[in-house]
mmCIF file of C-alpha atoms and ligand atoms in Angstrom:
data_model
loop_
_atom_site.group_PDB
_atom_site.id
_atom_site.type_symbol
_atom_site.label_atom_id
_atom_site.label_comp_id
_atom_site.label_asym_id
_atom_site.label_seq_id
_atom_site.Cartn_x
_atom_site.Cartn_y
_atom_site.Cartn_z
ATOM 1 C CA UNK A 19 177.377 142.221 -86.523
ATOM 2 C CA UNK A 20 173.876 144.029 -86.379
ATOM 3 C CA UNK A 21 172.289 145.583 -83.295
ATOM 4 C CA UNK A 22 168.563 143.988 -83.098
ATOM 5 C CA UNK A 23 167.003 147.498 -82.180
ATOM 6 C CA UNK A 24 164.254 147.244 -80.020
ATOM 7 C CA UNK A 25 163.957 150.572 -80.205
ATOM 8 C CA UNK A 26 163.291 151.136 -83.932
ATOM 9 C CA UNK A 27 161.018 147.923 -84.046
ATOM 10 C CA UNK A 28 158.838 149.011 -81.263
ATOM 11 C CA UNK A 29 158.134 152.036 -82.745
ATOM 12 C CA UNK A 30 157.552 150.907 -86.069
ATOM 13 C CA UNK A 31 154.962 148.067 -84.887
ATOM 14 C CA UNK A 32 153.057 151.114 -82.327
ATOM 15 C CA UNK A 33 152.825 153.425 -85.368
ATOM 16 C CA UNK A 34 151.375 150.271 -86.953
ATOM 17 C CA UNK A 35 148.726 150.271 -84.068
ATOM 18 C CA UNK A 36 147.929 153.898 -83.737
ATOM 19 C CA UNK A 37 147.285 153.175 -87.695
ATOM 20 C CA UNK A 38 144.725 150.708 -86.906
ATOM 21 C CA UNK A 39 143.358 152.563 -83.971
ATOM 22 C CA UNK A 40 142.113 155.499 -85.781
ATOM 23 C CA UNK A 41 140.595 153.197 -88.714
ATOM 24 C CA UNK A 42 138.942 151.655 -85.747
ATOM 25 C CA UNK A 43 137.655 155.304 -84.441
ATOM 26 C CA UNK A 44 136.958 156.502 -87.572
ATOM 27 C CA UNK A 45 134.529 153.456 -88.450
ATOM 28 C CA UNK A 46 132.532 153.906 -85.235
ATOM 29 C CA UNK A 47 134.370 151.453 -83.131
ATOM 30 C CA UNK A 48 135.780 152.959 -79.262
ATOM 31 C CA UNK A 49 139.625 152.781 -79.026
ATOM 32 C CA UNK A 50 140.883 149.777 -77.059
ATOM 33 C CA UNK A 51 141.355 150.035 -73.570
ATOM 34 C CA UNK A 52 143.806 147.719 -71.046
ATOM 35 C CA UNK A 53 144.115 148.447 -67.492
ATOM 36 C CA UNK A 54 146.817 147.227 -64.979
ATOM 37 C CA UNK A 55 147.109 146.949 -61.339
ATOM 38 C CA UNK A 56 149.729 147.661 -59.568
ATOM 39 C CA UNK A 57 149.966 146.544 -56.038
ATOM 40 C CA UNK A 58 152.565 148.343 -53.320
ATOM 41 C CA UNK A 59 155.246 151.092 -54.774
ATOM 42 C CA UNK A 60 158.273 148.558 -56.003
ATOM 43 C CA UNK A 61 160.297 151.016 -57.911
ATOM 44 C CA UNK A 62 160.977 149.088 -60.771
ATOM 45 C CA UNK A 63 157.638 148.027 -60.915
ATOM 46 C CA UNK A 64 156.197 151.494 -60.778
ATOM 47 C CA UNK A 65 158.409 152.207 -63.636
ATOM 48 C CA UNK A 66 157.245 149.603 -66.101
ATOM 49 C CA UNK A 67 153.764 150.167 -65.345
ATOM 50 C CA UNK A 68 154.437 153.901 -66.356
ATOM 51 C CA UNK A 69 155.882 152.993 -69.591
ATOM 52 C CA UNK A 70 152.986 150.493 -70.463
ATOM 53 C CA UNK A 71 150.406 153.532 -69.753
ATOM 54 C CA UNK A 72 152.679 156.040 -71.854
ATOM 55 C CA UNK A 73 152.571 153.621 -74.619
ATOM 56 C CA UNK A 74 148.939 153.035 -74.692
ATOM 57 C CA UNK A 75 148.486 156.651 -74.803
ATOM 58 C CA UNK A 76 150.847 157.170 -77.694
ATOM 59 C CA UNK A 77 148.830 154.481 -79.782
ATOM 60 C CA UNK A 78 145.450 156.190 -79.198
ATOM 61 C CA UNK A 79 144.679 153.296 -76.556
ATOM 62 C CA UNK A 80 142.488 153.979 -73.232
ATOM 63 C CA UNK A 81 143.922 153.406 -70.578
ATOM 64 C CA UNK A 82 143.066 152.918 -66.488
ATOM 65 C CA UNK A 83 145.757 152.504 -63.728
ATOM 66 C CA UNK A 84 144.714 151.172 -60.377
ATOM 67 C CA UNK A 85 147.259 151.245 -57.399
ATOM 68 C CA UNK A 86 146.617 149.345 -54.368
ATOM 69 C CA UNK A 87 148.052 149.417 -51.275
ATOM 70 C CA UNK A 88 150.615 147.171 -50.334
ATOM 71 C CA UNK A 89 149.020 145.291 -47.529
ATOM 72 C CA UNK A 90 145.600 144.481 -49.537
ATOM 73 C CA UNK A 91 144.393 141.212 -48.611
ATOM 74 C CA UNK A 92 144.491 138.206 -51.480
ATOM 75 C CA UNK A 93 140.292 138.651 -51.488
ATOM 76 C CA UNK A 94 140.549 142.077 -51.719
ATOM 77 C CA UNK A 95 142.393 141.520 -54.855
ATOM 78 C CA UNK A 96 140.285 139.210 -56.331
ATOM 79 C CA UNK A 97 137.664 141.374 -55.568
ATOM 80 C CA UNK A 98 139.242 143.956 -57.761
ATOM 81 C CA UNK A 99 140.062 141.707 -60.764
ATOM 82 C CA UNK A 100 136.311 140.332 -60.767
ATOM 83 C CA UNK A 101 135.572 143.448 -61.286
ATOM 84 C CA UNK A 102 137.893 143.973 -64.161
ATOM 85 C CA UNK A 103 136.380 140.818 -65.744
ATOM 86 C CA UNK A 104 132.952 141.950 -65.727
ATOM 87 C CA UNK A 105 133.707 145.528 -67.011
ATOM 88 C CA UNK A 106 132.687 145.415 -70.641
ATOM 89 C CA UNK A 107 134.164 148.804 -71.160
ATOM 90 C CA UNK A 108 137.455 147.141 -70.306
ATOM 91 C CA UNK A 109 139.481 145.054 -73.470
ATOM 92 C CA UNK A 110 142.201 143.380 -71.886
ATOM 93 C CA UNK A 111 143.979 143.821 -68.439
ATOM 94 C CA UNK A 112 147.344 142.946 -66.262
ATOM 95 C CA UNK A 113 148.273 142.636 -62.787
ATOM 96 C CA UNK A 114 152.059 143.883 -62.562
ATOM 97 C CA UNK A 115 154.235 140.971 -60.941
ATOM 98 C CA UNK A 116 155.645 140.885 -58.386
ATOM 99 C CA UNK A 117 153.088 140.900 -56.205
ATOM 100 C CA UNK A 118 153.755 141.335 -52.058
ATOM 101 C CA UNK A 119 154.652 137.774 -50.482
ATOM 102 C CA UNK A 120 151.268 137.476 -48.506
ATOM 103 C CA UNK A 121 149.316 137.355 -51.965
ATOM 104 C CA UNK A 122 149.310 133.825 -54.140
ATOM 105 C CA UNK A 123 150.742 134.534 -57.448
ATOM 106 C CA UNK A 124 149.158 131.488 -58.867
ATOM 107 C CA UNK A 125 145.963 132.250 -57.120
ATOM 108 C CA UNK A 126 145.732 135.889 -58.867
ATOM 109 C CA UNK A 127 146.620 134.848 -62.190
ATOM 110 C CA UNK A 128 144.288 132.307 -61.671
ATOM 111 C CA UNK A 129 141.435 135.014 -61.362
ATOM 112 C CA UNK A 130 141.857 136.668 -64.637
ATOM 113 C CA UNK A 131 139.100 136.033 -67.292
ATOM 114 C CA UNK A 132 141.885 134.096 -69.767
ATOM 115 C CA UNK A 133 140.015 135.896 -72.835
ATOM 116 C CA UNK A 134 141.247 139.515 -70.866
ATOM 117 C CA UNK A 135 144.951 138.028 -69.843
ATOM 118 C CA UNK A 136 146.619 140.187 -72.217
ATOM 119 C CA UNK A 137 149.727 139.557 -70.127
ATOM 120 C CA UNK A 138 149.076 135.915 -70.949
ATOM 121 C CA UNK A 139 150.319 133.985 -68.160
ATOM 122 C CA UNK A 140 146.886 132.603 -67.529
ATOM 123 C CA UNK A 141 147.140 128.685 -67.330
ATOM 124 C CA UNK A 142 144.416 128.283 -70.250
ATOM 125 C CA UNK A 143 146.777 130.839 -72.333
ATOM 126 C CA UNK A 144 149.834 128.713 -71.352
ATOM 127 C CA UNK A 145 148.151 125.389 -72.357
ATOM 128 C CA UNK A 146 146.442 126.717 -75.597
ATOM 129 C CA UNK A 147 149.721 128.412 -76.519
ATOM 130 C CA UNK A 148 151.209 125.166 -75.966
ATOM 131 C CA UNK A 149 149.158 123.374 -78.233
ATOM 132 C CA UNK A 150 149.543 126.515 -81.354
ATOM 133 C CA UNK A 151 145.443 127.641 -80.491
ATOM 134 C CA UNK A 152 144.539 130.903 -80.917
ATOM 135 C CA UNK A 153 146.085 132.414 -77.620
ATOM 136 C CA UNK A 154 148.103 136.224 -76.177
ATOM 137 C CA UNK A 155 151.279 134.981 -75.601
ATOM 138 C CA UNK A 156 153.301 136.588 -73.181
ATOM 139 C CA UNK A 157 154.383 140.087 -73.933
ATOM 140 C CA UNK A 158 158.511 138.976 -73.868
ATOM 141 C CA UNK A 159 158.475 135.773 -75.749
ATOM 142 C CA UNK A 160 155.997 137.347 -78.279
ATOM 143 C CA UNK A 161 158.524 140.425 -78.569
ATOM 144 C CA UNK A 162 161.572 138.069 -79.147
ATOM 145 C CA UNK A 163 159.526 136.713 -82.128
ATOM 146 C CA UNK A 164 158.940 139.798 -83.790
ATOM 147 C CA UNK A 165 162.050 140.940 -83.355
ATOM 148 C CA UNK A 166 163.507 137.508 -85.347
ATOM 149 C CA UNK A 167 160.684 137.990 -87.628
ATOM 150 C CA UNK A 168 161.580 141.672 -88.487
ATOM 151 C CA UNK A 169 165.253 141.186 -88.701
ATOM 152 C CA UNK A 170 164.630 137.852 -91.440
ATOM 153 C CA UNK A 171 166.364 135.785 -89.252
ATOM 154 C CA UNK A 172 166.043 132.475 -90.511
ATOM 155 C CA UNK A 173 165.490 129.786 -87.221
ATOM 156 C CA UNK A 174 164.095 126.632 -88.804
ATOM 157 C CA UNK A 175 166.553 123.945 -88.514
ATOM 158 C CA UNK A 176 168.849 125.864 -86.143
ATOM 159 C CA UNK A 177 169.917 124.919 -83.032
ATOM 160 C CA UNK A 178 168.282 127.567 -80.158
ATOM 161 C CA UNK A 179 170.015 127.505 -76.585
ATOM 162 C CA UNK A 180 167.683 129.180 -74.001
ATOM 163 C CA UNK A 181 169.138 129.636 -70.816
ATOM 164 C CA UNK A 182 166.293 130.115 -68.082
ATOM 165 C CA UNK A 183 163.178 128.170 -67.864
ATOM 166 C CA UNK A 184 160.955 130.711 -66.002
ATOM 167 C CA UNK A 185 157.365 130.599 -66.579
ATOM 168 C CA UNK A 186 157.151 134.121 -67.474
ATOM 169 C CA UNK A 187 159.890 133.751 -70.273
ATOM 170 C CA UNK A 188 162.217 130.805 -70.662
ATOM 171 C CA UNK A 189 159.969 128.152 -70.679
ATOM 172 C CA UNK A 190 157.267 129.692 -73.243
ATOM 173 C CA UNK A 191 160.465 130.712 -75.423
ATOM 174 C CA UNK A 192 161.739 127.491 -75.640
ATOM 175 C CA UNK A 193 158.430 126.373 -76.811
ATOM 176 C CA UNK A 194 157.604 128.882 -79.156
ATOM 177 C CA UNK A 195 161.256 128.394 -80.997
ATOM 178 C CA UNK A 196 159.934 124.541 -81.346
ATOM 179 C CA UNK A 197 156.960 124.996 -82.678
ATOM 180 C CA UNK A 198 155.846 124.478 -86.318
ATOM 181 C CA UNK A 199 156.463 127.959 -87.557
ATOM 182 C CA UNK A 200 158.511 130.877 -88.584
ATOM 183 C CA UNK A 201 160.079 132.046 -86.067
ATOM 184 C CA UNK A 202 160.133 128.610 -84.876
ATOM 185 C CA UNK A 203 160.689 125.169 -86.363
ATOM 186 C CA UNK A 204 164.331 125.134 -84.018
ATOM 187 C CA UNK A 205 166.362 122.488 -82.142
ATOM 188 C CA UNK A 206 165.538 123.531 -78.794
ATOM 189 C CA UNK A 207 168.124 122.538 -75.544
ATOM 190 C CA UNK A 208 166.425 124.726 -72.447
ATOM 191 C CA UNK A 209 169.558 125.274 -69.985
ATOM 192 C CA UNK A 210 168.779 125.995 -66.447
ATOM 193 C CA UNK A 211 171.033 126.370 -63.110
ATOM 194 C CA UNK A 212 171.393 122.623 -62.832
ATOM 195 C CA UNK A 213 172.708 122.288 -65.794
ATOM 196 C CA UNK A 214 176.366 121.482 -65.884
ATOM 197 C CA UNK A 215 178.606 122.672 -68.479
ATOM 198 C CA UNK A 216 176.419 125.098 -69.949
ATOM 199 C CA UNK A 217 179.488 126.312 -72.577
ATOM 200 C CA UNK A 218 179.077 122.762 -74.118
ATOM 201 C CA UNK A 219 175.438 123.740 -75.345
ATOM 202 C CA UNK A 220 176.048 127.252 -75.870
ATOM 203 C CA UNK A 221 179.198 126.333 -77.996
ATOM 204 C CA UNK A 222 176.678 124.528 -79.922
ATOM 205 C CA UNK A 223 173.726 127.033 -80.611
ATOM 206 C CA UNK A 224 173.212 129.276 -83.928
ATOM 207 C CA UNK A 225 170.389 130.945 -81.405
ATOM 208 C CA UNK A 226 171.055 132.010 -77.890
ATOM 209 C CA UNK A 227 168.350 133.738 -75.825
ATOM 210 C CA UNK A 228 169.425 134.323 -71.977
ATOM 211 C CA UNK A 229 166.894 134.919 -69.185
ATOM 212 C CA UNK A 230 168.890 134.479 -66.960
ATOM 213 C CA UNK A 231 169.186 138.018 -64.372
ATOM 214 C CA UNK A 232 172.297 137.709 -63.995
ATOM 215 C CA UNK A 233 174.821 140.785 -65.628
ATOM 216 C CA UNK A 234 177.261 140.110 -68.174
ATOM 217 C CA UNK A 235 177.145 136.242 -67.625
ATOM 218 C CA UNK A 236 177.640 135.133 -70.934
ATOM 219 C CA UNK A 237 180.728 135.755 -71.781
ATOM 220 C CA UNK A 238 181.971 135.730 -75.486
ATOM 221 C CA UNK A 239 184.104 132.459 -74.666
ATOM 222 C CA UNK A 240 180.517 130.904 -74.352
ATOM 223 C CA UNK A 241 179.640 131.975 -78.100
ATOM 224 C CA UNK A 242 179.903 130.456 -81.274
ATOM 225 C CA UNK A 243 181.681 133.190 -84.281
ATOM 226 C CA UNK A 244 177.737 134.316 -86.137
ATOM 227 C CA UNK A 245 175.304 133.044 -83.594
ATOM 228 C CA UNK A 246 172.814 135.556 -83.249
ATOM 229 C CA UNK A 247 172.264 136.735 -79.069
ATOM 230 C CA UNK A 248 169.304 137.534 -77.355
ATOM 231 C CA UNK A 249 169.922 139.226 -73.943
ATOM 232 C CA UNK A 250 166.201 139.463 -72.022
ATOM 233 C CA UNK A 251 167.886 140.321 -68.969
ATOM 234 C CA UNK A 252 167.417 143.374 -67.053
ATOM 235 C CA UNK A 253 169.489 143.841 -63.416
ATOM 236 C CA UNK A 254 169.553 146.815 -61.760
ATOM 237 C CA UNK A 255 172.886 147.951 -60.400
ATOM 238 C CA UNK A 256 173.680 150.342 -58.008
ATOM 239 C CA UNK A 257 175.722 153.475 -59.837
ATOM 240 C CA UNK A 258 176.448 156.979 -58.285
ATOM 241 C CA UNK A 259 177.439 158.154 -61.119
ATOM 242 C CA UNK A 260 173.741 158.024 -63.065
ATOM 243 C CA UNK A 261 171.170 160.714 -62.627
ATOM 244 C CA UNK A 262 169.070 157.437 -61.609
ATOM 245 C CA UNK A 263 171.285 155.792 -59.150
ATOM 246 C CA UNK A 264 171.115 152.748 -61.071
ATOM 247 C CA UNK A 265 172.573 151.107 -64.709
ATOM 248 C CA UNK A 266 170.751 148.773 -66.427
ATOM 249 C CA UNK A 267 172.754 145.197 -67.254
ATOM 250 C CA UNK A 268 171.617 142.281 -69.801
ATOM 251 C CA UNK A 269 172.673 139.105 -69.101
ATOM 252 C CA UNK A 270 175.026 139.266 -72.111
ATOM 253 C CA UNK A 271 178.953 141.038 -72.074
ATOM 254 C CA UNK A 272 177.656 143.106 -74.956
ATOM 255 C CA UNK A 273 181.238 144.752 -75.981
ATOM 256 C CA UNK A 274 182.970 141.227 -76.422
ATOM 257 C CA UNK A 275 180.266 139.235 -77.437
ATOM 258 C CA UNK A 276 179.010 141.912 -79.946
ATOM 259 C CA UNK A 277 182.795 141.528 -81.372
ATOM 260 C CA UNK A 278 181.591 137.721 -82.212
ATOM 261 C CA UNK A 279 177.658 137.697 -83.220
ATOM 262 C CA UNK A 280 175.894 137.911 -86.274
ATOM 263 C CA UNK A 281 172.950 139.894 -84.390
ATOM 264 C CA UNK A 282 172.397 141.241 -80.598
ATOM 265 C CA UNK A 283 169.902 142.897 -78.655
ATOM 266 C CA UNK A 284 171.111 145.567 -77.111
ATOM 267 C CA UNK A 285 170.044 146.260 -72.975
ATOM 268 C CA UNK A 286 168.902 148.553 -72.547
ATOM 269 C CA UNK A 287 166.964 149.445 -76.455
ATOM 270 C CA UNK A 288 166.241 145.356 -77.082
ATOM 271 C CA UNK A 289 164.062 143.007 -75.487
ATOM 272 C CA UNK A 290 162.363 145.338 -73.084
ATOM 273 C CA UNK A 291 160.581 147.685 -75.324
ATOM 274 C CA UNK A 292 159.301 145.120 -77.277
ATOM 275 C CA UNK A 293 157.505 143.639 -74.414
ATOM 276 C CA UNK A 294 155.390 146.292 -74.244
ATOM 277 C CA UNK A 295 155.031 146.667 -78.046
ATOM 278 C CA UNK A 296 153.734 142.990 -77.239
ATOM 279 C CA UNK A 297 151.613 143.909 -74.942
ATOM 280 C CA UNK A 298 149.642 146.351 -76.636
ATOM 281 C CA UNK A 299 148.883 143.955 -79.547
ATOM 282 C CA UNK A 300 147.380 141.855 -77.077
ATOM 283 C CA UNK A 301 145.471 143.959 -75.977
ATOM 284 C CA UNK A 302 144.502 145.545 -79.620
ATOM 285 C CA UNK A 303 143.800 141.744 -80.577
ATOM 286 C CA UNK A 304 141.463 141.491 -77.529
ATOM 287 C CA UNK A 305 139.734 144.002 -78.368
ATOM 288 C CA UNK A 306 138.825 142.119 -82.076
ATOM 289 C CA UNK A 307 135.836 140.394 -81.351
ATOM 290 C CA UNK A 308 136.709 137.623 -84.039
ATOM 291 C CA UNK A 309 140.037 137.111 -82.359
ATOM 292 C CA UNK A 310 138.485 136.845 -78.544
ATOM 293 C CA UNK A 311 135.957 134.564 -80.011
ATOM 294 C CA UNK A 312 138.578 132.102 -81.430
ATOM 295 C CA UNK A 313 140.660 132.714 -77.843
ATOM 296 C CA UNK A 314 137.493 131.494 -75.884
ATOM 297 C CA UNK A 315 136.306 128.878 -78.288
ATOM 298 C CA UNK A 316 137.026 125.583 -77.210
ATOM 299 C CA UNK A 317 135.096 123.469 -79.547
ATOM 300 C CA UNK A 318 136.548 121.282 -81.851
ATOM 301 C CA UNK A 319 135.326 122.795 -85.297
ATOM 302 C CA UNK A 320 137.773 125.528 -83.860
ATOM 303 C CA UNK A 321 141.139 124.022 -83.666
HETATM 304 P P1 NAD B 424 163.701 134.033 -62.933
HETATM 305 O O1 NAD B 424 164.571 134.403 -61.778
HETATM 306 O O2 NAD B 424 162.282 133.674 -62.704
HETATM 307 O O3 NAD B 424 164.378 132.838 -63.711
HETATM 308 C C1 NAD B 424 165.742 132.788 -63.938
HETATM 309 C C2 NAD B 424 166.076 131.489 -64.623
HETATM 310 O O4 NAD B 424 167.470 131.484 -64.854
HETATM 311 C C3 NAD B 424 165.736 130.266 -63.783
HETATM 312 O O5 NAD B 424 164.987 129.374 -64.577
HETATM 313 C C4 NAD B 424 167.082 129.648 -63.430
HETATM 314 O O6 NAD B 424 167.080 128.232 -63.487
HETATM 315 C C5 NAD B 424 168.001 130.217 -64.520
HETATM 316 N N1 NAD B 424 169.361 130.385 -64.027
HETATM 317 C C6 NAD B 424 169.765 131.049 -62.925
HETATM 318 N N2 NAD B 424 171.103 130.957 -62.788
HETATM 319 C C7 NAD B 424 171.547 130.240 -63.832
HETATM 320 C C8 NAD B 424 172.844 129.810 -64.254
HETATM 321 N N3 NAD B 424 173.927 130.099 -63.554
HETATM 322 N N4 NAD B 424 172.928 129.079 -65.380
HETATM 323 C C9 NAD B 424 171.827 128.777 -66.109
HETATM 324 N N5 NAD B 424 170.588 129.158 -65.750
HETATM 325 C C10 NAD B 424 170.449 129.882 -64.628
HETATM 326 O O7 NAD B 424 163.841 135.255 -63.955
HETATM 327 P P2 NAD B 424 162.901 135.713 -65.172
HETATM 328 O O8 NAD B 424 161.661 136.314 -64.645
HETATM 329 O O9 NAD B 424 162.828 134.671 -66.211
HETATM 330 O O10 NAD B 424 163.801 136.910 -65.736
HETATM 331 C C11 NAD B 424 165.102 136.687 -66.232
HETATM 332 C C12 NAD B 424 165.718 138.022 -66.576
HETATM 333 O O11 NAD B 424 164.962 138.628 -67.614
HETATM 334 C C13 NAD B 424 165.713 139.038 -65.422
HETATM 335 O O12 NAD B 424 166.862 139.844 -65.511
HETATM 336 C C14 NAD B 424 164.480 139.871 -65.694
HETATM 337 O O13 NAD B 424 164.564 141.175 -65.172
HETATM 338 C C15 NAD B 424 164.491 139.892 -67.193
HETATM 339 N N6 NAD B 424 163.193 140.115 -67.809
HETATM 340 C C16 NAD B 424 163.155 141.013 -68.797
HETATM 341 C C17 NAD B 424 161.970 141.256 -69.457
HETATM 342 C C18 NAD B 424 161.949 142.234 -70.569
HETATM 343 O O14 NAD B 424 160.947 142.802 -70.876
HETATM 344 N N7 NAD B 424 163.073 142.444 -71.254
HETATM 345 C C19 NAD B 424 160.800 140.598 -69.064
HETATM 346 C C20 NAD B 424 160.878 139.654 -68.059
HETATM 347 C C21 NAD B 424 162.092 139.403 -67.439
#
């Protein structure tokens, strides 16, 4: 069994972008630059927002938090993202989710300039990803494909079980792992919570990636001896014992299911710090004029 190591890979691909940072510097050009909003003080939220700044600042990226109080109206939002889309000086830019339950989701993402959704949960990013156009795909799908692309896993002709069908990661995943492409090129069966019998598909798959939220769920019963595991999940648990007050859990029982795998990413050291590895390539790629061109190109010569 070998430990996909988010860790290692994420620092190898933001050494790769501080590389192309200072080439960018050094031939005249300014240093990208993301910003992200973060509405209200959600813990969890506050910390992942904190780890995307830290990481633009180790890559030589500029970078521009704005907090917001919790009871801003929807307009007032908008207001701020408008702002955001007009702001030349600004490359690419996120709006941490969740947002407080008087603001539309849908409305916000709705808002954001598609060609600065570095987060890319814009609908035109969905669709365009959809379709294999030039397009950010979200940060944790985009990770999970570097992190099979790094480790040579081979995927075409395998069968992939994803279990979750969020828009945020199941559902891209399972299209991605479809698509005409390596990573890609899989079987895909998308399990949800109406499905019954999940073992029977599970059983089945050379490629499991849960997104689910729910600890230690799958169980190594559920497993097939040599399919390689994907845990995205991240839960929170209440522990005295940590400095924190909290553990991290992945959807996965990592000690028996490790026992049984060919590969596994780890939680914590997987998934999650390559979604911000993700992220900043999005946003270095949005800051490449040739690349935002093809993004906001919708003629046909294009695709
Ligand atoms: P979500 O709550 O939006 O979606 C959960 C999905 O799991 C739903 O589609 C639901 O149908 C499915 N599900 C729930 N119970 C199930 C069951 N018993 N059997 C099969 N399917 C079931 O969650 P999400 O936003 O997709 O996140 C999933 C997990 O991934 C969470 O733990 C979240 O914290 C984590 N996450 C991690 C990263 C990262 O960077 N590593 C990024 C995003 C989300």
């Amino acid at each position: 069994m070998q430990i996909l190591d988010g860790k290692k890979l994420s620092a190898e691909i933001k050494a790769e972008i501080a590389d192309t940072v200072k080439k960018m510097v050094l031939s005249g050009k300014k240093a990208p630059h993301l910003a992200a909003i973060l509405v209200g003080n959600d813990g969890a939220s506050r910390t992942y927002v904190a780890s995307k700044v830290k990481s633009c600042e180790e890559v030589g990226f500029k970078s521009t938090l704005i907090r917001l109080e919790s009871d801003i109206t929807q307009n007032e939002l908008i207001t701020q993202i408008n702002q955001l889309n007009n702001d030349d000086s600004i490359d690419g830019f996120i709006v941490q989710l969740p947002l407080p339950k008087h603001i539309d989701e849908e409305k916000i993402l709705l808002a954001i300039a598609p060609e600065k959704d570095v987060d890319g949960f814009h609908p035109m990013n969905v669709g365009r990803m959809t379709l294999h156009l030039p397009s950010y795909i979200s940060a944790t799908p985009k990770g999970i494909l570097e992190m099979l692309n790094r480790y040579n896993i081979e995927t075409e002709g395998k069968h992939c079980v994803v279990i979750g069908r969020s828009n945020i990661v199941g559902l891209p995943m399972s299209l991605l792992m479809q698509r005409r492409s390596q990573p890609g090129n899989c079987t895909v069966t998308i399990c949800h919570s109406k499905t019954n019998d999940l073992s029977k598909y599970t059983l089945e798959a050379d490629i499991i990636i849960a997104a689910l939220g729910k600890p230690k769920f799958l169980t190594a019963d559920m497993v097939k001896p040599g399919a390689v595991v994907i845990d995205v999940g991240i839960t929170r648990v209440d522990d005295a014992s940590t400095k924190s007050g909290f553990r991290l859990y992945g959807d996965v029982d990592f000690e028996n299911v490790s026992k049984k795998c060919s590969f596994i990413s780890p939680v914590p050291g997987g998934v999650g710090l390559m979604t911000v590895a993700s992220l900043l390539q999005n946003t270095l790629s949005a800051a490449n004029e040739e690349f935002y061109k093809k993004t906001i190109d919708f003629s046909v010569d294009n695709i």
